[in-house]
PDB file of C-alpha atoms and ligand atoms in Angstrom:
ATOM      1  CA  MET A 578      37.562   7.802  22.738  1.00 91.00           C
ATOM      2  CA  ALA A 579      34.910   8.490  19.891  1.00 97.00           C
ATOM      3  CA  ARG A 580      32.293   6.006  19.154  1.00 98.00           C
ATOM      4  CA  ILE A 581      31.566   5.542  15.577  1.00 98.00           C
ATOM      5  CA  ALA A 582      29.223   3.703  13.576  1.00 98.00           C
ATOM      6  CA  VAL A 583      29.859   2.879  10.015  1.00 98.00           C
ATOM      7  CA  VAL A 584      26.778   1.806   7.750  1.00 98.00           C
ATOM      8  CA  GLY A 585      28.451   1.060   4.318  1.00 98.00           C
ATOM      9  CA  SER A 586      30.150  -1.247   2.082  1.00 98.00           C
ATOM     10  CA  ILE A 587      33.033  -3.880   2.081  1.00 98.00           C
ATOM     11  CA  ASN A 588      34.601  -5.063  -1.229  1.00 98.00           C
ATOM     12  CA  MET A 589      37.404  -6.957  -2.354  1.00 98.00           C
ATOM     13  CA  ASP A 590      39.713  -5.030  -4.188  1.00 96.00           C
ATOM     14  CA  LEU A 591      41.520  -6.702  -7.468  1.00 97.00           C
ATOM     15  CA  VAL A 592      44.396  -4.322  -7.860  1.00 94.00           C
ATOM     16  CA  THR A 593      46.510  -4.290 -10.878  1.00 96.00           C
ATOM     17  CA  THR A 594      49.714  -1.870 -11.443  1.00 94.00           C
ATOM     18  CA  THR A 595      50.733  -0.822 -14.630  1.00 95.00           C
ATOM     19  CA  GLY A 596      53.051   1.851 -16.037  1.00 95.00           C
ATOM     20  CA  ARG A 597      50.022   3.849 -17.534  1.00 94.00           C
ATOM     21  CA  ARG A 598      46.232   2.953 -17.785  1.00 91.00           C
ATOM     22  CA  PRO A 599      45.183   1.624 -21.024  1.00 90.00           C
ATOM     23  CA  GLU A 600      43.481   3.759 -23.881  1.00 92.00           C
ATOM     24  CA  PRO A 601      39.870   2.546 -24.837  1.00 92.00           C
ATOM     25  CA  GLY A 602      40.234  -0.884 -26.925  1.00 95.00           C
ATOM     26  CA  GLU A 603      43.893  -1.019 -25.793  1.00 94.00           C
ATOM     27  CA  THR A 604      45.581  -4.241 -24.222  1.00 95.00           C
ATOM     28  CA  LEU A 605      48.805  -3.387 -22.065  1.00 94.00           C
ATOM     29  CA  LEU A 606      51.051  -5.831 -20.075  1.00 95.00           C
ATOM     30  CA  GLY A 607      50.659  -4.889 -16.320  1.00 95.00           C
ATOM     31  CA  ARG A 608      53.345  -5.055 -13.695  1.00 94.00           C
ATOM     32  CA  GLY A 609      51.755  -6.683 -11.082  1.00 95.00           C
ATOM     33  CA  PHE A 610      48.260  -7.745  -9.174  1.00 96.00           C
ATOM     34  CA  GLU A 611      46.915  -8.078  -5.478  1.00 94.00           C
ATOM     35  CA  MET A 612      43.764  -8.675  -3.712  1.00 96.00           C
ATOM     36  CA  VAL A 613      43.363  -6.173  -1.076  1.00 94.00           C
ATOM     37  CA  PRO A 614      40.059  -5.848   1.015  1.00 96.00           C
ATOM     38  CA  GLY A 615      38.659  -2.517   0.464  1.00 96.00           C
ATOM     39  CA  GLY A 616      35.423  -0.774  -0.083  1.00 97.00           C
ATOM     40  CA  LYS A 617      34.746   2.882   1.347  1.00 98.00           C
ATOM     41  CA  GLY A 618      32.740   1.872   4.384  1.00 98.00           C
ATOM     42  CA  SER A 619      35.148  -0.818   5.542  1.00 98.00           C
ATOM     43  CA  ASN A 620      38.377   1.352   4.498  1.00 97.00           C
ATOM     44  CA  GLN A 621      36.627   4.254   6.619  1.00 98.00           C
ATOM     45  CA  ALA A 622      35.585   1.892   9.518  1.00 98.00           C
ATOM     46  CA  ILE A 623      39.297   0.624   9.704  1.00 98.00           C
ATOM     47  CA  ALA A 624      40.650   4.094   9.540  1.00 98.00           C
ATOM     48  CA  ALA A 625      38.681   5.399  12.441  1.00 98.00           C
ATOM     49  CA  ARG A 626      39.589   2.524  14.302  1.00 98.00           C
ATOM     50  CA  ARG A 627      43.353   2.843  13.661  1.00 97.00           C
ATOM     51  CA  ALA A 628      43.083   6.617  14.274  1.00 97.00           C
ATOM     52  CA  GLY A 629      41.769   5.759  17.907  1.00 97.00           C
ATOM     53  CA  ALA A 630      37.970   5.265  17.771  1.00 98.00           C
ATOM     54  CA  GLU A 631      35.710   2.377  18.883  1.00 98.00           C
ATOM     55  CA  VAL A 632      33.803   1.370  15.734  1.00 98.00           C
ATOM     56  CA  GLU A 633      30.800  -0.815  15.052  1.00 98.00           C
ATOM     57  CA  PHE A 634      30.557  -1.834  11.251  1.00 98.00           C
ATOM     58  CA  VAL A 635      26.991  -2.436   9.718  1.00 98.00           C
ATOM     59  CA  GLY A 636      27.258  -4.243   6.194  1.00 98.00           C
ATOM     60  CA  ALA A 637      27.003  -7.375   4.344  1.00 98.00           C
ATOM     61  CA  VAL A 638      29.477  -9.754   2.600  1.00 98.00           C
ATOM     62  CA  GLY A 639      28.617 -12.713   0.449  1.00 98.00           C
ATOM     63  CA  ASP A 640      29.179 -16.409   0.939  1.00 98.00           C
ATOM     64  CA  ASP A 641      32.094 -16.553  -1.610  1.00 98.00           C
ATOM     65  CA  LEU A 642      35.858 -17.124  -1.036  1.00 97.00           C
ATOM     66  CA  PHE A 643      36.385 -13.266  -0.611  1.00 98.00           C
ATOM     67  CA  ALA A 644      33.799 -13.333   2.645  1.00 98.00           C
ATOM     68  CA  PRO A 645      36.042 -14.910   5.237  1.00 98.00           C
ATOM     69  CA  VAL A 646      38.845 -12.695   4.203  1.00 98.00           C
ATOM     70  CA  LEU A 647      36.782  -9.440   4.482  1.00 98.00           C
ATOM     71  CA  ARG A 648      35.166 -10.350   7.599  1.00 98.00           C
ATOM     72  CA  GLU A 649      38.847 -11.102   9.142  1.00 98.00           C
ATOM     73  CA  VAL A 650      40.365  -7.779   7.907  1.00 97.00           C
ATOM     74  CA  LEU A 651      37.901  -5.861  10.026  1.00 98.00           C
ATOM     75  CA  GLY A 652      38.119  -7.989  13.014  1.00 98.00           C
ATOM     76  CA  ASP A 653      41.886  -8.058  12.822  1.00 97.00           C
ATOM     77  CA  ALA A 654      41.767  -4.340  12.994  1.00 97.00           C
ATOM     78  CA  GLY A 655      39.535  -4.378  15.981  1.00 98.00           C
ATOM     79  CA  VAL A 656      36.120  -3.248  14.391  1.00 98.00           C
ATOM     80  CA  GLY A 657      33.057  -4.626  15.668  1.00 98.00           C
ATOM     81  CA  THR A 658      31.533  -7.059  13.320  1.00 98.00           C
ATOM     82  CA  ARG A 659      28.405  -8.315  15.394  1.00 97.00           C
ATOM     83  CA  ARG A 660      26.180  -6.412  12.824  1.00 98.00           C
ATOM     84  CA  LEU A 661      28.023  -7.635   9.659  1.00 98.00           C
ATOM     85  CA  ARG A 662      25.822 -10.195   7.867  1.00 98.00           C
ATOM     86  CA  SER A 663      26.327 -12.986   5.169  1.00 98.00           C
ATOM     87  CA  VAL A 664      24.171 -13.228   2.481  1.00 98.00           C
ATOM     88  CA  SER A 665      23.940 -15.525  -0.463  1.00 98.00           C
ATOM     89  CA  GLY A 666      25.649 -14.848  -3.564  1.00 98.00           C
ATOM     90  CA  PRO A 667      29.222 -12.902  -4.284  1.00 98.00           C
ATOM     91  CA  SER A 668      30.770 -10.143  -2.261  1.00 98.00           C
ATOM     92  CA  GLY A 669      31.394  -6.605  -3.368  1.00 98.00           C
ATOM     93  CA  VAL A 670      34.441  -6.544  -5.808  1.00 98.00           C
ATOM     94  CA  ALA A 671      36.428  -3.515  -7.121  1.00 98.00           C
ATOM     95  CA  SER A 672      38.478  -3.536 -10.022  1.00 97.00           C
ATOM     96  CA  ILE A 673      41.123  -1.106  -9.616  1.00 95.00           C
ATOM     97  CA  VAL A 674      44.142  -0.063 -12.107  1.00 94.00           C
ATOM     98  CA  VAL A 675      46.955   1.871 -10.669  1.00 91.00           C
ATOM     99  CA  ASP A 676      49.419   3.366 -12.960  1.00 92.00           C
ATOM    100  CA  ASP A 677      53.097   4.686 -12.015  1.00 90.00           C
ATOM    101  CA  THR A 678      51.959   8.171 -10.889  1.00 88.00           C
ATOM    102  CA  GLY A 679      49.820   6.453  -8.121  1.00 83.00           C
ATOM    103  CA  GLU A 680      46.559   7.539  -9.829  1.00 85.00           C
ATOM    104  CA  ASN A 681      43.790   4.940 -10.069  1.00 89.00           C
ATOM    105  CA  THR A 682      40.474   4.249 -12.043  1.00 92.00           C
ATOM    106  CA  ILE A 683      37.939   1.657  -9.925  1.00 94.00           C
ATOM    107  CA  ILE A 684      34.914  -0.137 -11.166  1.00 96.00           C
ATOM    108  CA  VAL A 685      32.856  -1.286  -8.246  1.00 97.00           C
ATOM    109  CA  VAL A 686      30.179  -4.198  -8.708  1.00 98.00           C
ATOM    110  CA  GLU A 687      28.089  -4.062  -5.424  1.00 97.00           C
ATOM    111  CA  GLY A 688      27.413  -7.837  -4.730  1.00 98.00           C
ATOM    112  CA  ALA A 689      26.239  -8.259  -1.367  1.00 98.00           C
ATOM    113  CA  ASN A 690      26.507  -4.591  -0.432  1.00 98.00           C
ATOM    114  CA  ALA A 691      23.241  -4.375  -2.602  1.00 98.00           C
ATOM    115  CA  ALA A 692      21.529  -6.604  -0.158  1.00 98.00           C
ATOM    116  CA  LEU A 693      21.710  -4.210   2.636  1.00 98.00           C
ATOM    117  CA  THR A 694      18.084  -3.076   2.240  1.00 98.00           C
ATOM    118  CA  GLU A 695      16.999  -3.210   5.766  1.00 96.00           C
ATOM    119  CA  LEU A 696      18.274  -2.035   8.992  1.00 98.00           C
ATOM    120  CA  ALA A 697      17.519  -4.367  12.018  1.00 98.00           C
ATOM    121  CA  PRO A 698      16.511  -2.905  15.502  1.00 98.00           C
ATOM    122  CA  ALA A 699      19.996  -3.881  16.591  1.00 98.00           C
ATOM    123  CA  ASP A 700      21.878  -1.873  13.616  1.00 98.00           C
ATOM    124  CA  LEU A 701      19.668   1.165  14.504  1.00 98.00           C
ATOM    125  CA  ALA A 702      20.761   0.610  18.070  1.00 98.00           C
ATOM    126  CA  ALA A 703      24.605   0.621  17.111  1.00 98.00           C
ATOM    127  CA  VAL A 704      23.840   3.982  15.305  1.00 98.00           C
ATOM    128  CA  ALA A 705      22.147   5.639  18.217  1.00 98.00           C
ATOM    129  CA  ALA A 706      24.872   4.399  20.675  1.00 98.00           C
ATOM    130  CA  ALA A 707      27.511   5.998  18.321  1.00 98.00           C
ATOM    131  CA  ASP A 708      28.739   9.516  18.706  1.00 98.00           C
ATOM    132  CA  VAL A 709      28.874   9.812  14.840  1.00 98.00           C
ATOM    133  CA  LEU A 710      27.471   7.827  12.200  1.00 98.00           C
ATOM    134  CA  LEU A 711      29.741   7.315   9.159  1.00 98.00           C
ATOM    135  CA  CYS A 712      28.254   6.679   5.839  1.00 98.00           C
ATOM    136  CA  GLN A 713      28.971   6.719   1.877  1.00 98.00           C
ATOM    137  CA  LEU A 714      26.832   5.646  -1.043  1.00 97.00           C
ATOM    138  CA  GLU A 715      27.942   2.131  -2.092  1.00 98.00           C
ATOM    139  CA  ILE A 716      24.871   0.512  -0.546  1.00 98.00           C
ATOM    140  CA  PRO A 717      21.268   1.186  -1.272  1.00 98.00           C
ATOM    141  CA  LEU A 718      20.432   4.927  -0.702  1.00 97.00           C
ATOM    142  CA  PRO A 719      17.330   4.326   1.363  1.00 97.00           C
ATOM    143  CA  THR A 720      19.410   2.241   3.856  1.00 98.00           C
ATOM    144  CA  VAL A 721      21.809   5.054   4.037  1.00 98.00           C
ATOM    145  CA  LEU A 722      19.020   7.655   4.645  1.00 98.00           C
ATOM    146  CA  ALA A 723      17.022   5.445   7.138  1.00 98.00           C
ATOM    147  CA  ALA A 724      20.253   5.386   9.053  1.00 98.00           C
ATOM    148  CA  ALA A 725      20.980   8.961   9.064  1.00 98.00           C
ATOM    149  CA  ARG A 726      17.322   9.672   9.865  1.00 98.00           C
ATOM    150  CA  HIS A 727      17.736   7.691  12.974  1.00 98.00           C
ATOM    151  CA  ALA A 728      21.032   9.133  13.926  1.00 98.00           C
ATOM    152  CA  ARG A 729      19.686  12.308  13.771  1.00 97.00           C
ATOM    153  CA  ALA A 730      16.599  11.435  15.931  1.00 97.00           C
ATOM    154  CA  SER A 731      19.035   9.845  18.553  1.00 98.00           C
ATOM    155  CA  GLY A 732      21.505  12.839  18.576  1.00 98.00           C
ATOM    156  CA  THR A 733      24.032  10.968  16.727  1.00 98.00           C
ATOM    157  CA  THR A 734      26.328  13.219  14.439  1.00 98.00           C
ATOM    158  CA  VAL A 735      25.930  12.302  10.746  1.00 98.00           C
ATOM    159  CA  LEU A 736      28.936  12.349   8.480  1.00 98.00           C
ATOM    160  CA  LEU A 737      28.510  11.468   4.767  1.00 98.00           C
ATOM    161  CA  ASN A 738      31.042  11.286   2.310  1.00 98.00           C
ATOM    162  CA  PRO A 739      28.818  11.308  -0.862  1.00 97.00           C
ATOM    163  CA  SER A 740      30.728   8.934  -2.921  1.00 94.00           C
ATOM    164  CA  PRO A 741      30.418   7.356  -5.489  1.00 93.00           C
ATOM    165  CA  ALA A 742      28.574  10.570  -6.441  1.00 89.00           C
ATOM    166  CA  GLN A 743      24.625  10.230  -6.712  1.00 90.00           C
ATOM    167  CA  GLU A 744      21.840  12.424  -6.874  1.00 90.00           C
ATOM    168  CA  LEU A 745      20.482  13.050  -3.236  1.00 95.00           C
ATOM    169  CA  SER A 746      17.142  14.408  -2.343  1.00 95.00           C
ATOM    170  CA  ALA A 747      16.877  17.596  -0.262  1.00 94.00           C
ATOM    171  CA  GLU A 748      15.458  15.529   2.423  1.00 94.00           C
ATOM    172  CA  PHE A 749      18.614  13.437   2.306  1.00 96.00           C
ATOM    173  CA  TRP A 750      20.815  16.489   2.501  1.00 97.00           C
ATOM    174  CA  SER A 751      18.617  17.950   5.487  1.00 96.00           C
ATOM    175  CA  VAL A 752      19.877  15.131   8.051  1.00 97.00           C
ATOM    176  CA  VAL A 753      23.534  15.315   7.230  1.00 98.00           C
ATOM    177  CA  ASP A 754      25.676  17.457   9.792  1.00 98.00           C
ATOM    178  CA  ILE A 755      29.100  17.174   8.335  1.00 98.00           C
ATOM    179  CA  ALA A 756      29.838  16.366   4.298  1.00 98.00           C
ATOM    180  CA  VAL A 757      33.323  15.377   3.275  1.00 98.00           C
ATOM    181  CA  VAL A 758      33.807  15.994  -0.398  1.00 97.00           C
ATOM    182  CA  ASN A 759      36.589  16.408  -3.074  1.00 94.00           C
ATOM    183  CA  ALA A 760      37.060  19.498  -4.960  1.00 92.00           C
ATOM    184  CA  GLY A 761      35.334  18.365  -8.006  1.00 91.00           C
ATOM    185  CA  GLU A 762      32.196  17.180  -5.737  1.00 92.00           C
ATOM    186  CA  ALA A 763      32.223  20.535  -3.874  1.00 93.00           C
ATOM    187  CA  ALA A 764      31.698  22.424  -7.059  1.00 92.00           C
ATOM    188  CA  ARG A 765      29.239  19.842  -8.413  1.00 92.00           C
ATOM    189  CA  LEU A 766      27.207  19.919  -5.209  1.00 92.00           C
ATOM    190  CA  ALA A 767      27.625  23.715  -4.290  1.00 91.00           C
ATOM    191  CA  ALA A 768      23.892  24.178  -3.659  1.00 93.00           C
ATOM    192  CA  PRO A 769      22.901  21.257  -1.451  1.00 94.00           C
ATOM    193  CA  LEU A 770      26.078  21.526   0.540  1.00 95.00           C
ATOM    194  CA  GLU A 771      24.779  25.102   1.438  1.00 94.00           C
ATOM    195  CA  SER A 772      22.438  23.265   3.668  1.00 94.00           C
ATOM    196  CA  VAL A 773      24.960  21.175   5.456  1.00 97.00           C
ATOM    197  CA  ALA A 774      26.547  22.885   8.703  1.00 97.00           C
ATOM    198  CA  HIS A 775      30.060  21.482   8.292  1.00 98.00           C
ATOM    199  CA  VAL A 776      31.652  20.892   5.129  1.00 98.00           C
ATOM    200  CA  VAL A 777      35.178  19.508   4.445  1.00 98.00           C
ATOM    201  CA  VAL A 778      36.716  19.694   1.041  1.00 97.00           C
ATOM    202  CA  THR A 779      39.684  17.400   0.282  1.00 96.00           C
ATOM    203  CA  ARG A 780      42.360  18.720  -1.950  1.00 94.00           C
ATOM    204  CA  GLY A 781      44.458  15.721  -2.568  1.00 90.00           C
ATOM    205  CA  ALA A 782      48.251  16.767  -2.055  1.00 89.00           C
ATOM    206  CA  ALA A 783      47.205  20.534  -1.092  1.00 92.00           C
ATOM    207  CA  GLY A 784      45.509  19.111   2.070  1.00 95.00           C
ATOM    208  CA  ALA A 785      41.801  20.119   2.940  1.00 97.00           C
ATOM    209  CA  VAL A 786      39.494  22.902   3.825  1.00 97.00           C
ATOM    210  CA  TYR A 787      36.716  23.238   6.429  1.00 97.00           C
ATOM    211  CA  ARG A 788      33.872  25.727   6.589  1.00 97.00           C
ATOM    212  CA  GLY A 789      31.201  25.780   9.154  1.00 96.00           C
ATOM    213  CA  PRO A 790      30.137  27.697  12.378  1.00 93.00           C
ATOM    214  CA  GLU A 791      33.517  27.616  13.631  1.00 75.00           C
ATOM    215  CA  GLY A 792      34.514  29.749  10.407  1.00 93.00           C
ATOM    216  CA  GLU A 793      37.164  28.461   7.956  1.00 96.00           C
ATOM    217  CA  VAL A 794      40.211  26.080   8.590  1.00 96.00           C
ATOM    218  CA  ALA A 795      42.733  25.164   5.987  1.00 96.00           C
ATOM    219  CA  GLN A 796      45.107  22.530   6.484  1.00 94.00           C
ATOM    220  CA  PRO A 797      47.981  22.080   4.243  1.00 92.00           C
ATOM    221  CA  GLY A 798      49.082  18.622   2.816  1.00 90.00           C
ATOM    222  CA  ILE A 799      52.038  16.952   4.092  1.00 87.00           C
ATOM    223  CA  ARG A 800      54.886  15.870   1.776  1.00 88.00           C
ATOM    224  CA  VAL A 801      55.039  11.942   0.879  1.00 90.00           C
ATOM    225  CA  GLU A 802      56.362   9.579  -1.749  1.00 90.00           C
ATOM    226  CA  VAL A 803      52.803   8.545  -3.514  1.00 88.00           C
ATOM    227  CA  VAL A 804      52.692   5.089  -4.413  1.00 86.00           C
ATOM    228  CA  ASP A 805      48.798   4.489  -4.562  1.00 87.00           C
ATOM    229  CA  THR A 806      45.832   7.291  -3.899  1.00 88.00           C
ATOM    230  CA  THR A 807      43.218   4.458  -3.620  1.00 89.00           C
ATOM    231  CA  GLY A 808      41.202   4.825  -0.388  1.00 92.00           C
ATOM    232  CA  ALA A 809      43.046   7.968   0.562  1.00 94.00           C
ATOM    233  CA  GLY A 810      39.825   9.913   0.886  1.00 95.00           C
ATOM    234  CA  ASP A 811      38.461   6.974   3.087  1.00 97.00           C
ATOM    235  CA  ILE A 812      41.222   7.089   5.403  1.00 97.00           C
ATOM    236  CA  PHE A 813      40.881  10.713   5.668  1.00 97.00           C
ATOM    237  CA  THR A 814      37.287  10.608   6.487  1.00 98.00           C
ATOM    238  CA  GLY A 815      37.750   7.866   8.999  1.00 98.00           C
ATOM    239  CA  ALA A 816      40.564   9.714  10.786  1.00 98.00           C
ATOM    240  CA  LEU A 817      38.338  12.895  10.869  1.00 98.00           C
ATOM    241  CA  ALA A 818      35.622  10.962  12.191  1.00 98.00           C
ATOM    242  CA  ALA A 819      37.703   9.536  15.042  1.00 98.00           C
ATOM    243  CA  HIS A 820      38.899  13.113  16.187  1.00 98.00           C
ATOM    244  CA  TRP A 821      35.697  15.249  15.160  1.00 97.00           C
ATOM    245  CA  HIS A 822      35.181  15.891  18.905  1.00 97.00           C
ATOM    246  CA  GLU A 823      38.296  17.660  19.088  1.00 96.00           C
ATOM    247  CA  GLY A 824      37.447  20.428  16.789  1.00 96.00           C
ATOM    248  CA  PRO A 825      37.890  20.970  13.048  1.00 96.00           C
ATOM    249  CA  ALA A 826      41.351  22.252  13.251  1.00 95.00           C
ATOM    250  CA  ALA A 827      42.570  19.169  15.141  1.00 96.00           C
ATOM    251  CA  ALA A 828      40.287  16.652  13.080  1.00 97.00           C
ATOM    252  CA  LEU A 829      41.635  18.227   9.837  1.00 97.00           C
ATOM    253  CA  ALA A 830      45.347  17.745  10.897  1.00 96.00           C
ATOM    254  CA  TRP A 831      44.675  14.060  11.803  1.00 97.00           C
ATOM    255  CA  ALA A 832      42.768  13.487   8.863  1.00 97.00           C
ATOM    256  CA  CYS A 833      45.178  15.208   6.239  1.00 97.00           C
ATOM    257  CA  THR A 834      48.151  13.241   8.070  1.00 96.00           C
ATOM    258  CA  ALA A 835      46.332   9.667   7.758  1.00 96.00           C
ATOM    259  CA  GLY A 836      45.203  10.431   4.181  1.00 96.00           C
ATOM    260  CA  ALA A 837      48.658  11.437   3.057  1.00 95.00           C
ATOM    261  CA  LEU A 838      50.317   8.521   5.044  1.00 95.00           C
ATOM    262  CA  ALA A 839      47.876   6.334   3.244  1.00 93.00           C
ATOM    263  CA  THR A 840      49.144   6.860  -0.389  1.00 92.00           C
ATOM    264  CA  THR A 841      52.601   5.821   0.387  1.00 91.00           C
ATOM    265  CA  LYS A 842      51.724   1.946   0.008  1.00 89.00           C
ATOM    266  CA  LEU A 843      49.572  -0.121  -2.607  1.00 86.00           C
ATOM    267  CA  GLY A 844      46.127  -1.054  -1.625  1.00 83.00           C
ATOM    268  CA  ALA A 845      43.628   0.813   0.577  1.00 80.00           C
ATOM    269  CA  SER A 846      43.313  -1.323   3.770  1.00 80.00           C
ATOM    270  CA  ALA A 847      46.972  -2.251   3.362  1.00 83.00           C
ATOM    271  CA  ALA A 848      47.965   1.447   3.870  1.00 83.00           C
ATOM    272  CA  ILE A 849      45.802   2.694   6.744  1.00 94.00           C
ATOM    273  CA  PRO A 850      48.185   4.153   8.993  1.00 95.00           C
ATOM    274  CA  SER A 851      47.961   3.469  12.926  1.00 95.00           C
ATOM    275  CA  ARG A 852      47.497   6.249  15.853  1.00 95.00           C
ATOM    276  CA  THR A 853      51.270   6.043  16.514  1.00 96.00           C
ATOM    277  CA  GLU A 854      52.155   6.449  12.901  1.00 94.00           C
ATOM    278  CA  ILE A 855      49.882   9.694  12.595  1.00 95.00           C
ATOM    279  CA  GLU A 856      51.016  11.133  15.959  1.00 94.00           C
ATOM    280  CA  ALA A 857      54.586  10.536  14.713  1.00 93.00           C
ATOM    281  CA  ALA A 858      53.825  12.334  11.297  1.00 92.00           C
ATOM    282  CA  LEU A 859      51.955  15.347  12.934  1.00 91.00           C
ATOM    283  CA  ASP A 860      55.033  15.621  15.438  1.00 89.00           C
ATOM    284  CA  ARG A 861      57.438  15.817  12.445  1.00 88.00           C
ATOM    285  CA  ALA A 862      55.250  18.211  10.439  1.00 82.00           C
ATOM    286  CA  GLN A 863      54.990  20.577  13.696  1.00 79.00           C
ATOM    287  CA  ARG A 864      58.897  20.492  14.149  1.00 80.00           C
ATOM    288  CA  ASN A 865      59.585  21.352  10.323  1.00 75.00           C
TER     289      ASN A 865
HETATM  290  O1  RIB B 960      37.724   4.625  -2.094  1.00 78.54           O
HETATM  291  C1  RIB B 960      38.204   3.439  -2.673  1.00 78.54           C
HETATM  292  C2  RIB B 960      37.571   2.384  -2.385  1.00 78.54           C
HETATM  293  O2  RIB B 960      36.410   2.573  -3.473  1.00 78.54           O
HETATM  294  C3  RIB B 960      38.127   0.927  -3.033  1.00 78.54           C
HETATM  295  O3  RIB B 960      38.675   0.199  -1.649  1.00 78.54           O
HETATM  296  C4  RIB B 960      36.815   0.243  -3.575  1.00 78.54           C
HETATM  297  O4  RIB B 960      36.448  -0.892  -2.982  1.00 78.54           O
HETATM  298  C5  RIB B 960      35.677   1.076  -3.838  1.00 78.54           C
HETATM  299  O5  RIB B 960      34.921   1.069  -2.921  1.00 78.54           O
END
């Protein structure tokens, strides 16, 4: 079983569903509203856990009404929360609008995630004990870099999902072993990605492509009824990390299947498939 450390964000997602997304200045009547725990770090941690890995989460919640719910969703999923701190102030929140095609727009207000400015020795020990460090860019960049540097020095593989997109230094890219990007990010980041050994490009319904020392691997997408694409990339990334030790082809198959299943329900963390569900879908895909 892979051991994963996630150093990342956790948010409460405030999800509004609507027929279509409003134009600037327009008011629409929505169809529904739900609060669903999310955040790229938390989504990826739960996805990795449900795909079969042992996961420790390093992050921060606030002291508001959302904090206990956010803490509980990680704990209920079996993700380690000893390194999840509580800070004063609001937890991270994301305002999400999902339209009838399943597409979304998201605005994140970082809240407690911004307070994750220091890594304690126990946080660094969790990183060093892991096979894979999984990180994103919804917490302060110096913290992500410190975690990645420590991982590199400890022999832990660094998997970066550079989202939301931000400018990163050459030094930052030099400590990344695996990058998971979407097609748009791959085009924008073409130059820095050349220094990364393993690059995985997600292509939505079309699946994903890997390039690295093992050559190129293309994994087609699986057909599903899309309800909401929120967090699909996170769930892809968590499953990829959990199965990385099996090699890129197997890891990509797990990741594409988990990511596709994640789009069949509303809400990022509400839609994370279990290992059994992923295995069943992989089986079906192989038989067809
Ligand atoms: O990737 C989806 C996630 O982005 C949401 O859960 C939201 O919280 C934002 O972090």
